[in-house]
XYZ file of C-alpha atoms in Angstrom:
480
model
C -175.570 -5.820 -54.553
C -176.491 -2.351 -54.070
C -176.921 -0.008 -51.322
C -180.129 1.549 -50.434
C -180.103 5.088 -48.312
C -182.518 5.688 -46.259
C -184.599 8.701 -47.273
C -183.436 12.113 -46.508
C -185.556 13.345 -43.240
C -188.346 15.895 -44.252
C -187.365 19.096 -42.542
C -189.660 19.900 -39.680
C -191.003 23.776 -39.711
C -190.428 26.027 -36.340
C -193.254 28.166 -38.181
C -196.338 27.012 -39.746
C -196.271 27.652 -43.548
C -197.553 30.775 -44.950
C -198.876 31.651 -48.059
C -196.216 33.778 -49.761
C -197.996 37.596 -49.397
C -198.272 38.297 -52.564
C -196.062 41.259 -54.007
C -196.268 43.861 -56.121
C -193.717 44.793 -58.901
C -191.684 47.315 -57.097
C -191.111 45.345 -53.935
C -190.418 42.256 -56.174
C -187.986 44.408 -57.764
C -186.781 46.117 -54.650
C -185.613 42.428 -53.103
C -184.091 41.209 -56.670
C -181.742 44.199 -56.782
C -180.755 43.757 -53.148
C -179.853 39.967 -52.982
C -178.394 40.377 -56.326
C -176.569 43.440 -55.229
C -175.161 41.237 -51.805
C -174.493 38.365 -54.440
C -172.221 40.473 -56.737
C -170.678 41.897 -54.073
C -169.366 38.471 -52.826
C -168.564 36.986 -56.157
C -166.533 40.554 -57.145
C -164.401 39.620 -54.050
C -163.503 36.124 -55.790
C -161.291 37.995 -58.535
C -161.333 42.052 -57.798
C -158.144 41.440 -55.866
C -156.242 39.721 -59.341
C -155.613 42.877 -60.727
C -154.175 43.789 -57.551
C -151.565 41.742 -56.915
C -148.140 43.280 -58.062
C -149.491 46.049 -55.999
C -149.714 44.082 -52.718
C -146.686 41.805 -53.571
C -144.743 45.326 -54.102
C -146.232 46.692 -50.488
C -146.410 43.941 -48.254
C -143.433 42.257 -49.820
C -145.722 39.151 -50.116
C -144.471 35.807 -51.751
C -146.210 34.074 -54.760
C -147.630 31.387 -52.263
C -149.101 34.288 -49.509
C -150.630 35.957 -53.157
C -152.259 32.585 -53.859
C -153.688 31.947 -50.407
C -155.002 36.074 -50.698
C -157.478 35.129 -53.358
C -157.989 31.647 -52.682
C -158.629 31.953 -48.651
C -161.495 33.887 -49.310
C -162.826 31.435 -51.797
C -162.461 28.123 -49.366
C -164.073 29.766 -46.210
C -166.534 30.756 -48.890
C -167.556 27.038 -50.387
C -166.819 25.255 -47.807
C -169.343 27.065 -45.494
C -172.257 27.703 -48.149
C -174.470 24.936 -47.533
C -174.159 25.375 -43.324
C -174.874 28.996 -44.277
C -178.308 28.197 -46.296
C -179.223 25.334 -43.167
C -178.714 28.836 -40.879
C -181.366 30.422 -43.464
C -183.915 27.581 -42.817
C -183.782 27.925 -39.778
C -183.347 31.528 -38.768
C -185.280 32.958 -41.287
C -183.569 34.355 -44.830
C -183.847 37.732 -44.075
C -181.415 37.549 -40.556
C -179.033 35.508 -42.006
C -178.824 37.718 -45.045
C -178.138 40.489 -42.944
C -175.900 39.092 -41.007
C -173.971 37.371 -43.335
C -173.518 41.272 -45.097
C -172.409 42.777 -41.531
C -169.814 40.325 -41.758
C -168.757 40.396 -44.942
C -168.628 44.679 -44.594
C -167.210 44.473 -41.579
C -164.225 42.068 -43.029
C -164.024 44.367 -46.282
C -162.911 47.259 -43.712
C -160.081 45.231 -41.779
C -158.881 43.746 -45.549
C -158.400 46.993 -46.009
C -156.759 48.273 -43.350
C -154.370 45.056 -42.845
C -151.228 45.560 -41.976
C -149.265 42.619 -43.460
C -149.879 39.284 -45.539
C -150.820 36.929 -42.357
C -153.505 39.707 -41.117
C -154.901 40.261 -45.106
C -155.056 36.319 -45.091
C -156.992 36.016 -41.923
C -159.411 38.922 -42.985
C -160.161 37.310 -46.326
C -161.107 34.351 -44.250
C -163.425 36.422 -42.334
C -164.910 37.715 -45.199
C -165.504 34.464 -46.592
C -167.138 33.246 -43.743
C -169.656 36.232 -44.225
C -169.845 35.599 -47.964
C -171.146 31.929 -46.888
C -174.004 33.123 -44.601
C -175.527 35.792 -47.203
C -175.339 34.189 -50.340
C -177.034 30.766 -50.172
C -180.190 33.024 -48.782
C -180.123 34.430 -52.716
C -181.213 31.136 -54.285
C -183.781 30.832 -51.931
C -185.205 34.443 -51.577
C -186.004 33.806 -55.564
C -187.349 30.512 -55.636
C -189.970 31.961 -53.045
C -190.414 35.175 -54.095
C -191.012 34.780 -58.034
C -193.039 32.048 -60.418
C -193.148 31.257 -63.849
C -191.267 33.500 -66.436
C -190.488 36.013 -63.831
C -188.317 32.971 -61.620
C -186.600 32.168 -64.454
C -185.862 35.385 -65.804
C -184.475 35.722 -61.889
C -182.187 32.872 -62.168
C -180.847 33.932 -65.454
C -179.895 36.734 -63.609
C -178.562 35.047 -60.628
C -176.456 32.792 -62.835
C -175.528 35.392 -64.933
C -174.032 37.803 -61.527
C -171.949 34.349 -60.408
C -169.453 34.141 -63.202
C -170.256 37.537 -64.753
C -169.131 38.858 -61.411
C -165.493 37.161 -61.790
C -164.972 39.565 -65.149
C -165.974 42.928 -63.785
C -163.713 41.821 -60.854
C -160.828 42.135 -62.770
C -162.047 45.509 -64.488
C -163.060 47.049 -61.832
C -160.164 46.202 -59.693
C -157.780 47.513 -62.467
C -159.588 51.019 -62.402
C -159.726 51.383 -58.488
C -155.747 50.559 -58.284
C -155.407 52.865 -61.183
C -157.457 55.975 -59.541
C -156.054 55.409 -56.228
C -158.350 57.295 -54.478
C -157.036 59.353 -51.599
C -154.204 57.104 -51.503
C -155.904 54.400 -51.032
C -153.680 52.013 -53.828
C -154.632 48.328 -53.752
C -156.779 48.925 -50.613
C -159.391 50.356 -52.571
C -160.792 47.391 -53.961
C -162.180 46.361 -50.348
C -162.953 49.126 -48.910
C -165.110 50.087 -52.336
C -167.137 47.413 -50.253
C -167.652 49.646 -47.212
C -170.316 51.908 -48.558
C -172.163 49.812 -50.433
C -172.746 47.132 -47.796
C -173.470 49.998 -45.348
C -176.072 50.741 -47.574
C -177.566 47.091 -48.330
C -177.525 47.130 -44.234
C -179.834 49.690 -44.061
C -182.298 48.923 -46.624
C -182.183 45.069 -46.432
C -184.345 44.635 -42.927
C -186.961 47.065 -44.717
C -187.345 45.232 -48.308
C -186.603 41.923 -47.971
C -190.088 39.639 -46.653
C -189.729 38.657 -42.991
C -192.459 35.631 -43.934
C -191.718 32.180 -44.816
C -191.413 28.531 -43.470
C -189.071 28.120 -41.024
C -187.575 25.292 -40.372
C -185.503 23.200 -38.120
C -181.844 22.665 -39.710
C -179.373 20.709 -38.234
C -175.701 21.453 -39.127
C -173.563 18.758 -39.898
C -170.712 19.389 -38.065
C -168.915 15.984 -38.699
C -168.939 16.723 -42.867
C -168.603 20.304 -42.460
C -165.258 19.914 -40.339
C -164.016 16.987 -42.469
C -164.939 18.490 -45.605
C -162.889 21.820 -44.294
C -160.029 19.922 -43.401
C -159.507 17.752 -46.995
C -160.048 20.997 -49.004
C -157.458 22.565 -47.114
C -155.231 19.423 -47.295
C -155.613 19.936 -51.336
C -155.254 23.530 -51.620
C -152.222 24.199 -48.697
C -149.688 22.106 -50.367
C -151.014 23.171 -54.308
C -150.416 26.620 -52.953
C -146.510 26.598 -51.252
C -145.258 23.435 -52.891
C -143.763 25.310 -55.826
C -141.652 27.754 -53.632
C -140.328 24.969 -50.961
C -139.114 22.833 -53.867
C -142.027 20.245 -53.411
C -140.606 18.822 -50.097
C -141.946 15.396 -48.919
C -144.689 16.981 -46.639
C -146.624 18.679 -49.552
C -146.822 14.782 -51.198
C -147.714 13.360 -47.589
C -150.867 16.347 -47.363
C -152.076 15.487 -51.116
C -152.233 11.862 -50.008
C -153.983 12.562 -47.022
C -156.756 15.092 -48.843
C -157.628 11.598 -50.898
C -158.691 10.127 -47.791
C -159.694 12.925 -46.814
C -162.571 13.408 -49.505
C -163.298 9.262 -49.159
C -164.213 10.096 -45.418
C -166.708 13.009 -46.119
C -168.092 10.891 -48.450
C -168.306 7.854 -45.544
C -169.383 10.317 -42.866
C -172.238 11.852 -44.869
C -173.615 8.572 -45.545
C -173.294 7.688 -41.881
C -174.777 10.817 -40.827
C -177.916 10.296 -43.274
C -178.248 6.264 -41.777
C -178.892 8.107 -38.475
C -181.697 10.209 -39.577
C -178.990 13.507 -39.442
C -179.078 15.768 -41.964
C -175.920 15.897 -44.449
C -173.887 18.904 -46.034
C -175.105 17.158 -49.047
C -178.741 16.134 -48.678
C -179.075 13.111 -50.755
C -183.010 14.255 -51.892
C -180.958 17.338 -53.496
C -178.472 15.064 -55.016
C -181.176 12.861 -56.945
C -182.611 15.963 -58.257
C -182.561 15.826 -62.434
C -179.000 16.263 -63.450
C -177.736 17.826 -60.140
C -174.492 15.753 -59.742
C -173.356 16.142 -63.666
C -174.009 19.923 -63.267
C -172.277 19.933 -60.204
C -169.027 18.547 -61.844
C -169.404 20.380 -64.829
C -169.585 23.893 -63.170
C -166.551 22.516 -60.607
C -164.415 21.825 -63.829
C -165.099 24.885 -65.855
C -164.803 27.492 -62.877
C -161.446 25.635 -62.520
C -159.972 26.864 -65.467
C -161.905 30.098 -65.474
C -160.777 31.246 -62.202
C -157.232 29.759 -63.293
C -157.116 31.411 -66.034
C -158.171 35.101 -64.512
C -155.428 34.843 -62.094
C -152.537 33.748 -64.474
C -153.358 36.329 -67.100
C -153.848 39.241 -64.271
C -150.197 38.357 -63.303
C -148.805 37.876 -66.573
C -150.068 41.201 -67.854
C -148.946 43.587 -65.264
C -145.544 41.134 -63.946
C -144.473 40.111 -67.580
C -145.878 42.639 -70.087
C -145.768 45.771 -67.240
C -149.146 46.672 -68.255
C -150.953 49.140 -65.377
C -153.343 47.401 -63.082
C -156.112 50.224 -65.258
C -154.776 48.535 -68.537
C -155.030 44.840 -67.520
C -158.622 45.441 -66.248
C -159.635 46.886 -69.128
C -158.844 44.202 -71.147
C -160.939 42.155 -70.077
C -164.403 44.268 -70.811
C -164.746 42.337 -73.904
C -164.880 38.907 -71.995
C -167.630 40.676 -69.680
C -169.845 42.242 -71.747
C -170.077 39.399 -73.885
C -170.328 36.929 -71.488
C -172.912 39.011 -70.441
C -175.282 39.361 -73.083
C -174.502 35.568 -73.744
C -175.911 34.627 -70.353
C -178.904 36.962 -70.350
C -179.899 36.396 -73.978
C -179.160 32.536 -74.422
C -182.734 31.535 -73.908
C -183.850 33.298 -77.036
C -181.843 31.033 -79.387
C -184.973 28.030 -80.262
C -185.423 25.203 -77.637
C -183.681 22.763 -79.615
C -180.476 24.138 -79.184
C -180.403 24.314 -76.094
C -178.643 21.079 -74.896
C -175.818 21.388 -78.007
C -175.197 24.776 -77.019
C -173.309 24.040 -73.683
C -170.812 21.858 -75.157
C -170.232 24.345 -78.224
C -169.637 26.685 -76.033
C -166.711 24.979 -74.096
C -165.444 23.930 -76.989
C -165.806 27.714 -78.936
C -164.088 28.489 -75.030
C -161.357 26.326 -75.102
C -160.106 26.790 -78.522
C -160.062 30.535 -77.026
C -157.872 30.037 -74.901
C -155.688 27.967 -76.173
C -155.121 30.271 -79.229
C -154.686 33.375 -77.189
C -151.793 31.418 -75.150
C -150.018 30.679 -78.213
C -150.110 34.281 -79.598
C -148.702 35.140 -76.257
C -146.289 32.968 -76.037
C -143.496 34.855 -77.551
C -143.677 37.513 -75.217
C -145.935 39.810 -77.831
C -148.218 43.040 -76.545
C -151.754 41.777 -76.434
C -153.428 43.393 -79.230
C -157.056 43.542 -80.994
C -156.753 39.693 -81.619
C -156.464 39.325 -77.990
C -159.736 41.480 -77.206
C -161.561 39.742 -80.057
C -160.313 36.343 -78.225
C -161.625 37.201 -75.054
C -164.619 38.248 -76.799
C -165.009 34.898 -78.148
C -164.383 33.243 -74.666
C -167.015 35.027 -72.678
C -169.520 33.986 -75.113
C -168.267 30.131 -75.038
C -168.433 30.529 -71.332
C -171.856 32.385 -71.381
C -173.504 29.957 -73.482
C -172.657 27.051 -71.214
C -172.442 28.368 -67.759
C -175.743 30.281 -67.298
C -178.271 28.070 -69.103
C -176.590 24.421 -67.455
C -177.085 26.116 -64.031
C -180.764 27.836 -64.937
C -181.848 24.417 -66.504
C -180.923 22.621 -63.645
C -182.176 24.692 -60.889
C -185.829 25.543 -62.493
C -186.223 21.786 -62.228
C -185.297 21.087 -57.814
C -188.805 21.595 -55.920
C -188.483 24.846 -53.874
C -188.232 22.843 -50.616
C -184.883 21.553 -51.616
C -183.986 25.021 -53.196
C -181.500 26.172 -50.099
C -179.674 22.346 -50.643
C -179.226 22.307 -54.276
C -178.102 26.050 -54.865
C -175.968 25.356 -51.665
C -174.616 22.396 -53.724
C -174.141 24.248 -57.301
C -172.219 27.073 -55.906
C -169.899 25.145 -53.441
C -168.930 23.551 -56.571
C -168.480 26.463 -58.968
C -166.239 27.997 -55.375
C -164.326 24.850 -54.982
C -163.886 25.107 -58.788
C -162.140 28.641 -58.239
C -160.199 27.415 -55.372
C -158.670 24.526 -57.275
C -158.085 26.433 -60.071
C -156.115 29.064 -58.479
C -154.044 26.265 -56.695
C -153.377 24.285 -59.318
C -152.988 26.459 -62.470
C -151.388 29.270 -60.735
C -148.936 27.004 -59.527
C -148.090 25.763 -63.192
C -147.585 29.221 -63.945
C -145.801 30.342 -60.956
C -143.208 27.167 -61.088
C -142.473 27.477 -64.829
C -142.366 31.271 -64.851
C -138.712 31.817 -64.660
C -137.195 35.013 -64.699
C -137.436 36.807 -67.683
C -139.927 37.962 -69.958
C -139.793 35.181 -72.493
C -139.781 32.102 -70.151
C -142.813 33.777 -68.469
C -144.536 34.024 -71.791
C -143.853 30.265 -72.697
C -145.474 29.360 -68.909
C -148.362 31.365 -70.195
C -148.688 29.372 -73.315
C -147.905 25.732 -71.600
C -150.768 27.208 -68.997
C -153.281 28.008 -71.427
C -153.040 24.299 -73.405
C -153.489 22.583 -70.173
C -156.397 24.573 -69.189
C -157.833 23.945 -73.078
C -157.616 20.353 -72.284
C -159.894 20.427 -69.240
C -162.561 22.773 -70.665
C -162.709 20.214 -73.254
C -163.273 17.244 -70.288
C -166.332 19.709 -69.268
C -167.599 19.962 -72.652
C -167.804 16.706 -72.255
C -169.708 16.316 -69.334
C -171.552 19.757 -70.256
C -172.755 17.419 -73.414
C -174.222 14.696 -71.237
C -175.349 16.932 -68.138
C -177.641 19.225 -71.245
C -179.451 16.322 -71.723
């Protein structure tokens, strides 16, 4: 016999709805290259620090497993928090907790950059997280209300576009502010590059962005959000400093517990919603058309893609002693035509649409998995390599953008905050996981010279083939 929930409670408004002012170009404009700005700001911070790891490592004297926890702190405070941060939207108003999510986030950017040693850059990346997780779920929203018709979803094509796309010129740009080492700034320099440019957002953000709206009253659920916290870092912690402690029993006894873990915040948000409460994961955004597929689907493939960034960021400055400049600038190709994938995909004809995701795993995967095996006798990375990467960003670009667009242009605006909340916790926890897990293949099959290093690479790459192909798979089915 099956369970019935009870409906999802209707959110009550603190303000009496509005009708949305309406806008002319240049202020519609004006608030799409802010949020977008704040947006790629917070998703550069997901991978600009890749490129510089051997530079850290080499001036903190950090170990593989503090390295990990660098790049992946920031990414758990991020997802985990995202949906309480778009409930804070609701209810504050988008505008204040847009702001204040970029004071933050600025703020944090300064004291990353100024840290000291690898517990203080740790806690700072948390910190900026945490600010990451109050400004970006107001993105989402800020579009669905702001634009209609062709204009939204030329907006969200954008937006999707700026999520992953953001992850590439992370690596790039990371690799030429290391390299330029501005007044001796070295590997600091790819947080404080935040510094101005929130400073700026700070300014002009309270004068563009629409002070109107709904308002509404949001509770948070602080039951899931706590549980939810604890289980990812139960899954993550041990992933992270197994490999370096030899696996001892402890790790095993945490990566049982994050099972249970993930079965309670499943429990609790179902007891919170019997109680008329209002769930991390609202089950009206859950039943929207092909929300929960997506949501796996981005999870799995942001898994291997944020992976795969940080293995090949170490392996081409640790193993092939390429400059943190070089290894950025390798991977322009994978940008720019991931890019122009992402932006363009919606003039192929309708009826490819739904085929196209899965093609483009697979077109992805075989990538991959044929650039590993080049490398895996310790060889330069040459023009195969760039056409390679070329070839992946357009896999990537033709699945990623138009499964999240497709999916989002169908949730009613009310339930707009929830279900981008949703998306990108997933495409986060995707990174996180990724990080842990692949990065710790890497790291524990390494070795010590050059060639073993190279053959961890190649092992790496075939296992991450594998699960691109398990979400072209559910790509294929979440398309149609």
């Amino acid at each position: 016999m099956t369970q019935t929930l009870p409906a999802q409670p209707v959110p009550v408004p603190l303000t009496a709805p509005e009708a949305a002012p309406a806008l002319d170009s240049r202020r519609t404009f004006g608030i799409l290259a802010i949020i977008l700005t704040g947006q790629f700001m917070a998703v550069l911070d997901s991978s600009i620090v890749n490129v510089a790891i051997p530079s850290i490592r080499s001036d903190l004297n950090t170990s593989g497993s503090a390295l990990q926890l660098i790049v992946a702190g920031y990414v758990i405070a991020y997802a985990v928090l995202l949906v309480t941060g778009a409930r804070l939207g609701d209810r504050f108003s988008q505008r204040r907790a847009f702001v204040a999510g970029l004071a933050l986030f600025t703020i944090a950017s300064l004291a990353c950059g100024l840290a000291w040693d690898e517990a203080s850059l740790i806690v700072f990346r948390f910190v900026q997280g945490v600010g990451a997780a109050a400004m970006v779920p107001q993105v989402m929203t800020l579009i669905q209300r702001t634009f209609t018709g062709t204009a939204r979803a030329r907006a969200l094509s954008m937006y999707s576009a700026i999520i992953s796309g953001g992850v590439v010129v992370g690596q790039v740009l990371g690799g030429l502010i290391v390299y330029l080492d501005l007044f001796g700034s070295g590997w600091r320099g790819v947080f404080l590059v935040n510094v101005p440019i929130g400073v700026a957002l700070l300014v002009l953000a309270p004068r563009v962005l629409p002070a109107g709206g709904p308002r509404f009253q949001r509770k948070v659920d602080v039951p899931g959000l706590v549980t939810l916290t604890v289980s990812v870092l139960l899954l993550v912690l041990p992933l992270v400093l197994g490999h370096e402690q030899d696996w001892p029993l402890w790790t095993w006894i945490l990566l049982g517990a994050s099972v249970f873990g993930f079965a309670g915040f499943v429990a609790i948000e179902r007891w919170v919603a019997a109680r008329g409460g209002a769930p991390l994961f609202a089950q009206r955004a859950l039943r929207a058309p092909g929300l929960l597929l997506t949501a796996a689907t981005l999870f799995v493939i942001m898994s291997t893609f944020g992976g795969w960034m940080f293995v090949m960021a170490i392996h081409l400055q640790s193993t092939l002693g390429y400059s943190a400049l070089h290894a950025g600038l390798l991977f322009i190709p994978m940008g720019l035509t991931f890019a122009v994938a992402s932006l363009r995909w919606d003039r192929i004809p309708a009826r490819f649409h739904a085929p196209m995701i899965p093609a483009g795993l697979v077109l992805a995967a075989a990538s991959m998995v044929t650039l590993g095996m080049l490398l895996r006798d310790g060889s330069d990375f040459g023009p195969v390599g760039w056409i390679l990467f070329g070839l992946m960003g357009v896999g990537n670009g033709l699945a990623f953008s138009p499964l999240m667009t497709r999916t989002l242009a169908k949730v009613p605006m009310e339930l707009a905050a929830d279900a981008s909340g949703i998306l990108v916790t997933n495409v986060q926890l995707g990174v996180v996981v990724g990080i842990a897990v692949f990065g710790t293949v890497f790291l524990g099959s390494a070795g010590t010279t050059t060639l073993s290093a190279a053959h961890a690479l190649g092992g790496t790459a075939v296992a991450e083939g594998i699960v691109v192909l398990v979400a072209a798979a559910l790509g294929a089915r979440a398309a149609r």
